[in-house]
Coordinates of C-alpha atoms (C1' of nucleotides) in Angstrom, one line a residue:
Chain F
X1 CA 11.5 26.2 -21.7
X2 CA 12.3 29.2 -19.5
X3 CA 13.6 29.4 -15.9
X4 CA 10.3 30.1 -14.3
X5 CA 8.7 27.1 -16.0
X6 CA 11.4 24.7 -14.6
X7 CA 10.9 26.2 -11.2
X8 CA 7.2 25.5 -11.1
X9 CA 7.7 22.0 -12.5
X10 CA 10.2 21.2 -9.7
X11 CA 7.9 22.6 -7.1
X12 CA 5.1 20.4 -8.5
X13 CA 7.2 17.3 -8.5
X14 CA 8.5 17.9 -4.9
X15 CA 4.9 18.6 -3.7
X16 CA 3.7 15.5 -5.5
X17 CA 6.3 13.2 -3.9
X18 CA 5.4 14.6 -0.5
X19 CA 1.6 14.5 -0.8
X20 CA 1.5 11.2 -2.5
X21 CA 3.5 9.7 0.4
X22 CA 1.1 11.3 3.0
X23 CA -2.2 10.5 1.3
X24 CA -1.5 7.8 -1.2
X25 CA -1.9 8.0 -5.0
X26 CA -5.6 7.3 -5.4
X27 CA -6.7 9.6 -2.6
X28 CA -4.6 12.5 -3.8
X29 CA -6.2 14.9 -6.3
X30 CA -4.4 17.2 -8.6
X31 CA -5.9 20.1 -6.5
X32 CA -4.1 18.7 -3.4
X33 CA -0.7 18.7 -5.2
X34 CA -1.3 22.0 -6.9
X35 CA -2.2 23.6 -3.6
X36 CA 0.8 22.2 -1.9
X37 CA 3.0 23.5 -4.6
X38 CA 1.4 26.9 -4.7
X39 CA 0.3 26.5 -8.3
X40 CA -3.2 27.0 -9.8
X41 CA -5.0 23.7 -10.4
X42 CA -5.5 24.0 -14.1
X43 CA -2.0 25.1 -14.8
X44 CA -0.7 21.7 -13.8
X45 CA -1.6 20.5 -17.3
X46 CA 0.9 22.8 -18.9
X47 CA 3.7 20.8 -17.3
X48 CA 2.1 17.3 -17.2
X49 CA -0.4 15.9 -19.7
X50 CA -2.0 13.6 -17.2
X51 CA -2.0 12.9 -13.5
X52 CA -0.1 9.7 -14.2
X53 CA 2.8 11.6 -15.7
X54 CA 3.1 13.7 -12.6
X55 CA 3.2 10.5 -10.5
X56 CA 5.9 9.1 -12.7
X57 CA 7.9 12.3 -12.2
X58 CA 7.6 11.8 -8.5
X59 CA 8.9 8.2 -8.9
X60 CA 11.8 9.6 -10.9
X61 CA 12.5 12.1 -8.0
X62 CA 12.7 9.1 -5.6
X63 CA 15.1 7.4 -8.0
X64 CA 17.3 10.5 -8.1
X65 CA 17.2 10.8 -4.4
X66 CA 18.2 7.2 -4.0
X67 CA 21.1 7.6 -6.4
X68 CA 22.3 10.6 -4.5
X69 CA 22.2 8.7 -1.3
X70 CA 24.1 5.6 -2.6
X71 CA 26.7 7.8 -4.3
X72 CA 27.3 9.6 -1.1
X73 CA 27.6 6.3 0.8
X74 CA 30.0 4.9 -1.8
X75 CA 32.5 7.7 -1.0
X76 CA 33.2 6.6 2.5
X77 CA 34.0 3.5 4.5
X78 CA 33.7 -0.2 3.5
X79 CA 30.7 -2.1 2.4
X80 CA 29.7 -3.0 6.0
X81 CA 29.8 0.6 7.1
X82 CA 27.8 1.7 4.0
X83 CA 25.0 -0.8 4.7
X84 CA 24.8 0.2 8.3
X85 CA 24.7 3.8 7.3
X86 CA 21.8 3.0 5.0
X87 CA 19.9 1.4 7.9
X88 CA 20.8 4.3 10.2
X89 CA 19.2 6.7 7.7
X90 CA 16.1 4.6 7.7
X91 CA 15.9 4.6 11.5
X92 CA 16.4 8.4 11.5
X93 CA 13.2 8.6 9.5
X94 CA 11.2 6.5 11.9
X95 CA 8.9 9.3 12.9
X96 CA 7.9 9.9 9.3
X97 CA 7.5 6.1 8.8
X98 CA 5.2 5.9 11.8
X99 CA 2.9 8.5 10.3
X100 CA 3.0 7.6 6.6
X101 CA 5.2 4.5 6.1
X102 CA 8.2 4.2 3.9
X103 CA 8.0 7.0 1.3
X104 CA 8.8 4.7 -1.5
X105 CA 7.6 1.4 -0.2
X106 CA 4.0 2.5 0.3
X107 CA 4.1 4.1 -3.1
X108 CA 5.3 0.9 -4.7
X109 CA 2.7 -1.2 -2.8
X110 CA -0.1 1.0 -4.2
X111 CA 1.2 1.1 -7.7
X112 CA 1.6 -2.7 -7.8
X113 CA -2.2 -2.8 -8.1
X114 CA -2.0 -1.3 -11.5
X115 CA -1.5 -2.7 -15.0
X116 CA 0.1 0.4 -16.7
X117 CA 3.8 1.2 -16.7
X118 CA 3.8 3.0 -13.4
X119 CA 4.1 -0.2 -11.4
X120 CA 7.2 -1.2 -13.4
X121 CA 8.7 2.2 -13.0
X122 CA 8.5 1.8 -9.2
X123 CA 9.9 -1.7 -9.5
X124 CA 12.9 -0.4 -11.3
X125 CA 13.7 2.0 -8.4
X126 CA 13.4 -0.9 -5.9
X127 CA 15.6 -3.0 -8.1
X128 CA 18.3 -0.2 -8.1
X129 CA 18.3 -0.3 -4.3
X130 CA 18.6 -4.0 -4.1
X131 CA 21.4 -4.0 -6.7
X132 CA 23.3 -1.5 -4.7
X133 CA 23.0 -3.5 -1.5
X134 CA 23.9 -6.7 -3.4
X135 CA 27.1 -5.1 -4.5
X136 CA 28.0 -4.3 -0.9
X137 CA 27.4 -7.9 0.2
X138 CA 29.5 -9.1 -2.7
X139 CA 32.3 -6.9 -1.6
X140 CA 31.9 -8.4 1.9
X141 CA 32.7 -11.8 0.4
X142 CA 29.2 -13.1 0.0
X143 CA 29.6 -14.1 -3.7
X144 CA 26.9 -16.7 -4.0
X145 CA 24.1 -15.3 -1.9
X146 CA 24.6 -11.6 -2.3
X147 CA 21.3 -11.0 -4.0
X148 CA 19.4 -13.1 -1.5
X149 CA 21.0 -11.1 1.3
X150 CA 20.2 -7.8 -0.4
X151 CA 16.5 -8.8 -0.8
X152 CA 16.5 -9.9 2.9
X153 CA 17.8 -6.5 3.9
X154 CA 15.4 -4.5 1.9
X155 CA 12.5 -6.8 2.9
X156 CA 13.3 -6.4 6.6
X157 CA 13.3 -2.7 6.3
X158 CA 10.1 -2.5 4.2
X159 CA 8.3 -4.9 6.6
X160 CA 9.6 -2.9 9.6
X161 CA 8.3 0.3 8.0
X162 CA 4.9 -1.2 7.4
X163 CA 4.6 -2.4 11.0
X164 CA 5.9 0.9 12.3
X165 CA 3.2 2.7 10.3
X166 CA 0.4 0.3 11.2
X167 CA 1.3 0.2 14.9
X168 CA 2.0 4.0 14.8
X169 CA 5.1 3.3 16.8
X170 CA 8.5 4.7 15.7
X171 CA 10.2 2.5 18.3
X172 CA 9.4 -0.5 16.1
X173 CA 11.7 0.8 13.4
X174 CA 14.4 1.6 16.0
X175 CA 14.3 -1.9 17.5
X176 CA 14.3 -3.6 14.1
X177 CA 17.0 -1.3 12.9
X178 CA 19.2 -2.5 15.8
X179 CA 18.4 -6.1 14.8
X180 CA 19.3 -5.5 11.1
X181 CA 22.5 -3.7 12.1
X182 CA 23.6 -6.6 14.3
X183 CA 22.8 -8.9 11.4
X184 CA 25.0 -6.9 9.0
X185 CA 27.8 -7.1 11.5
X186 CA 27.4 -10.8 11.8
X187 CA 27.8 -11.1 8.0
X188 CA 30.8 -8.8 8.1
X189 CA 32.7 -11.5 10.0
X190 CA 32.1 -13.9 7.2
X191 CA 35.1 -13.2 5.0
X192 CA 37.4 -12.4 8.0
X193 CA 36.7 -15.8 9.5
X194 CA 37.3 -17.6 6.3
X195 CA 40.6 -15.7 5.7
X196 CA 41.8 -16.2 9.3
X197 CA 40.7 -19.8 9.2
Chain W
X1 CA -33.0 -11.2 9.0
X2 CA -33.8 -14.2 6.7
X3 CA -31.5 -16.8 5.3
X4 CA -31.3 -15.4 1.8
X5 CA -30.2 -12.0 3.3
X6 CA -27.3 -13.5 5.2
X7 CA -26.2 -15.4 2.1
X8 CA -26.0 -12.3 0.0
X9 CA -24.2 -10.5 2.7
X10 CA -21.6 -13.2 3.0
X11 CA -21.1 -13.2 -0.8
X12 CA -20.6 -9.4 -0.7
X13 CA -18.1 -9.6 2.1
X14 CA -16.2 -12.5 0.4
X15 CA -16.1 -10.6 -2.9
X16 CA -15.0 -7.4 -1.2
X17 CA -12.1 -9.1 0.5
X18 CA -11.0 -10.6 -2.8
X19 CA -11.5 -7.6 -5.0
X20 CA -10.0 -5.1 -2.5
X21 CA -6.9 -7.3 -2.4
X22 CA -6.6 -7.4 -6.2
X23 CA -7.4 -3.7 -6.9
X24 CA -6.8 -1.8 -3.7
X25 CA -9.4 0.0 -1.7
X26 CA -9.5 3.4 -3.5
X27 CA -9.6 2.0 -7.0
X28 CA -12.3 -0.5 -6.2
X29 CA -15.9 0.7 -6.8
X30 CA -19.0 -0.7 -5.2
X31 CA -20.0 -1.8 -8.8
X32 CA -16.8 -3.9 -8.9
X33 CA -17.7 -5.7 -5.7
X34 CA -21.4 -6.1 -6.5
X35 CA -20.5 -7.5 -9.9
X36 CA -18.1 -10.0 -8.3
X37 CA -20.7 -11.1 -5.8
X38 CA -23.5 -11.3 -8.4
X39 CA -25.6 -8.7 -6.6
X40 CA -27.2 -5.6 -8.1
X41 CA -25.2 -2.4 -7.4
X42 CA -27.8 -0.4 -5.6
X43 CA -28.8 -3.4 -3.4
X44 CA -25.5 -3.2 -1.6
X45 CA -26.9 -0.4 0.5
X46 CA -29.5 -2.7 2.0
X47 CA -26.7 -4.6 3.7
X48 CA -24.1 -1.8 4.2
X49 CA -24.9 1.8 4.8
X50 CA -21.6 3.0 3.3
X51 CA -18.6 1.7 1.3
X52 CA -16.5 2.0 4.4
X53 CA -18.7 -0.4 6.3
X54 CA -18.2 -3.0 3.6
X55 CA -14.5 -2.5 3.8
X56 CA -14.7 -2.9 7.6
X57 CA -16.6 -6.2 7.1
X58 CA -13.8 -7.4 4.8
X59 CA -11.3 -6.6 7.5
X60 CA -13.4 -8.5 10.0
X61 CA -13.3 -11.4 7.5
X62 CA -9.5 -11.3 7.5
X63 CA -9.6 -11.3 11.3
X64 CA -11.8 -14.4 11.4
X65 CA -9.7 -16.2 8.9
X66 CA -6.6 -15.4 10.9
X67 CA -8.2 -16.7 14.1
X68 CA -9.2 -19.9 12.3
X69 CA -5.7 -20.4 11.1
X70 CA -4.0 -19.8 14.5
X71 CA -6.6 -22.0 16.2
X72 CA -5.8 -24.8 13.8
X73 CA -2.1 -24.3 14.4
X74 CA -2.5 -24.3 18.1
X75 CA -3.9 -27.9 18.0
X76 CA -0.7 -29.5 16.7
X77 CA 3.0 -29.6 17.4
X78 CA 5.1 -27.3 19.5
X79 CA 5.6 -23.5 19.1
X80 CA 8.5 -24.0 16.7
X81 CA 6.5 -26.2 14.4
X82 CA 3.6 -23.8 14.6
X83 CA 5.6 -20.8 13.5
X84 CA 7.2 -22.8 10.7
X85 CA 3.8 -23.9 9.6
X86 CA 2.7 -20.3 9.5
X87 CA 5.6 -19.4 7.3
X88 CA 4.9 -22.4 5.1
X89 CA 1.4 -21.2 4.5
X90 CA 2.7 -17.8 3.4
X91 CA 5.1 -19.5 1.0
X92 CA 2.3 -21.5 -0.4
X93 CA 0.5 -18.3 -1.3
X94 CA 3.5 -16.9 -3.1
X95 CA 1.9 -16.9 -6.6
X96 CA -0.9 -14.8 -5.2
X97 CA 1.6 -12.5 -3.4
X98 CA 3.5 -12.0 -6.7
X99 CA 0.3 -10.7 -8.3
X100 CA -1.3 -8.7 -5.6
X101 CA 0.9 -8.7 -2.5
X102 CA -0.1 -10.0 1.0
X103 CA -3.9 -10.0 1.2
X104 CA -3.8 -8.2 4.5
X105 CA -0.6 -6.3 4.4
X106 CA -1.4 -4.3 1.2
X107 CA -4.8 -3.6 2.7
X108 CA -3.3 -2.3 5.9
X109 CA -0.7 -0.2 4.0
X110 CA -3.4 1.5 2.1
X111 CA -5.7 2.0 5.1
X112 CA -2.8 3.5 7.1
X113 CA -3.2 6.6 4.9
X114 CA -6.6 7.3 6.4
X115 CA -7.7 9.1 9.6
X116 CA -10.9 7.3 10.2
X117 CA -11.3 4.2 12.3
X118 CA -10.6 1.8 9.4
X119 CA -6.8 2.1 9.8
X120 CA -7.1 1.1 13.5
X121 CA -9.3 -1.8 12.6
X122 CA -6.6 -3.1 10.3
X123 CA -4.0 -2.4 13.0
X124 CA -5.9 -4.5 15.5
X125 CA -5.8 -7.6 13.2
X126 CA -2.1 -7.1 12.7
X127 CA -1.7 -6.9 16.4
X128 CA -3.5 -10.2 16.8
X129 CA -1.1 -11.9 14.5
X130 CA 1.9 -10.4 16.3
X131 CA 0.5 -11.4 19.7
X132 CA 0.0 -15.0 18.6
X133 CA 3.6 -15.2 17.3
X134 CA 4.8 -13.6 20.5
X135 CA 3.2 -16.3 22.5
X136 CA 4.9 -19.0 20.5
X137 CA 8.3 -17.3 21.0
X138 CA 7.6 -17.1 24.7
X139 CA 6.8 -20.8 24.8
X140 CA 10.2 -21.4 23.1
X141 CA 11.9 -19.7 26.1
X142 CA 12.4 -16.2 24.7
X143 CA 10.8 -14.5 27.6
X144 CA 12.4 -11.0 27.3
X145 CA 12.4 -10.4 23.6
X146 CA 9.4 -12.4 22.4
X147 CA 7.6 -9.4 21.1
X148 CA 10.6 -8.1 19.3
X149 CA 11.0 -11.5 17.7
X150 CA 7.4 -11.6 16.7
X151 CA 7.6 -8.2 15.1
X152 CA 10.7 -9.3 13.3
X153 CA 8.9 -12.4 12.0
X154 CA 5.9 -10.6 10.7
X155 CA 8.0 -7.7 9.3
X156 CA 10.2 -10.2 7.4
X157 CA 7.1 -11.7 5.8
X158 CA 5.5 -8.4 5.0
X159 CA 8.6 -7.1 3.4
X160 CA 9.1 -10.3 1.5
X161 CA 5.6 -10.1 0.2
X162 CA 6.1 -6.5 -0.8
X163 CA 9.2 -7.4 -2.8
X164 CA 7.6 -10.5 -4.2
X165 CA 4.8 -8.3 -5.5
X166 CA 7.0 -5.5 -6.8
X167 CA 9.4 -7.8 -8.5
X168 CA 6.6 -10.0 -9.7
X169 CA 8.7 -13.0 -8.6
X170 CA 7.2 -15.8 -6.4
X171 CA 10.7 -17.2 -5.9
X172 CA 11.5 -14.2 -3.7
X173 CA 8.9 -15.4 -1.2
X174 CA 10.2 -19.0 -1.5
X175 CA 13.8 -18.0 -0.8
X176 CA 13.0 -15.6 2.0
X177 CA 10.7 -18.3 3.5
X178 CA 13.6 -20.6 3.6
X179 CA 15.6 -17.9 5.4
X180 CA 12.9 -17.2 7.9
X181 CA 12.4 -20.9 8.6
X182 CA 16.1 -21.4 9.3
X183 CA 16.0 -18.4 11.6
X184 CA 13.1 -19.9 13.6
X185 CA 15.0 -23.2 13.9
X186 CA 18.1 -21.3 15.2
X187 CA 15.8 -19.8 17.8
X188 CA 14.4 -23.1 18.7
X189 CA 17.8 -24.2 19.9
X190 CA 17.9 -21.4 22.4
X191 CA 16.2 -23.0 25.4
X192 CA 17.6 -26.5 24.5
X193 CA 21.1 -25.1 24.7
X194 CA 20.5 -23.3 27.9
X195 CA 19.0 -26.4 29.5
X196 CA 21.8 -28.7 28.2
X197 CA 24.5 -26.2 29.3
Chain T
dG1 C1' 3.4 31.0 -20.5
dT2 C1' -0.1 31.6 -17.0
dC3 C1' -4.5 31.2 -15.1
dT4 C1' -10.0 30.8 -15.0
dA5 C1' -14.0 28.7 -16.2
dT6 C1' -16.1 24.8 -17.5
dA7 C1' -17.1 20.4 -19.8
dC8 C1' -17.3 15.5 -19.1
dG9 C1' -17.5 11.2 -16.8
dG10 C1' -17.7 8.3 -12.9
dC11 C1' -18.8 7.0 -8.3
dG12 C1' -21.2 7.0 -3.8
dA13 C1' -25.5 7.3 -2.2
dT14 C1' -30.8 7.8 -2.3
dA15 C1' -35.7 7.4 -3.7
dG16 C1' -39.1 4.7 -4.6
dA17 C1' -41.4 0.9 -7.6
dC18 C1' -42.3 -3.9 -7.1
Chain B
dG1 C1' -36.5 -7.7 0.9
dT2 C1' -35.0 -6.8 -3.8
dC3 C1' -33.9 -4.1 -7.6
dT4 C1' -33.9 0.2 -11.0
dA5 C1' -33.4 4.7 -11.9
dT6 C1' -31.3 8.7 -10.8
dC7 C1' -29.4 12.6 -8.1
dG8 C1' -25.4 15.3 -6.7
dC9 C1' -20.7 15.7 -6.0
dC10 C1' -16.0 15.6 -7.1
dG11 C1' -12.0 14.9 -10.0
dT12 C1' -9.7 14.8 -14.4
dA13 C1' -9.0 17.2 -18.3
dT14 C1' -9.9 20.9 -21.8
dA15 C1' -10.9 25.4 -23.9
dG16 C1' -9.7 29.6 -24.3
dA17 C1' -8.9 34.5 -22.3
dC18 C1' -5.0 37.3 -21.0

DNA sequence: GTCTATACGGCGATAGAC
DNA sequence: GTCTATCGCCGTATAGAC
């Protein structure tokens, strides 16, 4: 595989991730993606055998982006700061969420209607996010309910993103982000209180 | 319009609401809905001019179902009990949520990708739910932040439903329902504490 | 490797018999 | 009012020229 080939493939995947977010999986045609990537329609099949494979590549791109984010967060601060930074990143994307919802959540929601492997691929990415958050809560001293808290965190965000989108109001995400941040802070006291007690 | 006509119309709408939830809007064909309703395919157009009008009728059915639920809840107990009963109802549907997500949330999420009026129709139903919850919080003495709390409640549920669906695990909804219920209880103390203080 | 032209199937919607 | 047959479009996927 040559250099130019990889370049077009990357452009297709990047365009797919963006357009699938904006339009949804079922409404998006290969022509839409090809046009956004600046690639002739029929040529898509040189890089991807089916539309589903292109969707899967877009999911993988989300997975890599998530890994890049969590790796960057792992480099600085403590678990509480890392979780709050995660939320802050979500709040920063509130304008996008108001227009199209959470880039990955709306994708997962749509893929969940399917029986093929694509729904499980999306589930795996979501699981990675939850696991990372779970690890942070465990570091904060929440040994027994770390996973429950991680799910509560991600659920709060996903629900806030859905309402932000449905109500077309970025302020919803901002307000809920404040709530979630305060909630994380209240959990940060957990170990400190036990230690000082 | 005769009796038989209304009957078929109702069957079509009921089938549409169910199949749209299970398969999603874009993946569902008129043939799927007609088959589920026991009505010949082409005959659908006697009752609905377009597919979108049938989807809109399904949204209206959700709206009426919601109104029936809130009306029933209004008849008993105080605002705290009503909100907890609402959550309990969601938890009871956790098996369905694990398979297909929240019946209305997944619909709203998909319709949000569209420009036509259907997305606003879904938004209106979501707004009704939020407004009802807001009223309950206001009755509980949360005058200033009732709407913020109502959005937090609905968002928590919608996010929990999304993760329940993605992870294919009804226990997620059960656990998060417990959390939300405890949270409502903690808010119920609000006015009592202020009064007793 | 890249792109054009086209085959093929499916779905929304219509026409018209009964 | 009810149902069948069918049209026309569009989207995926393929064949094959360059």
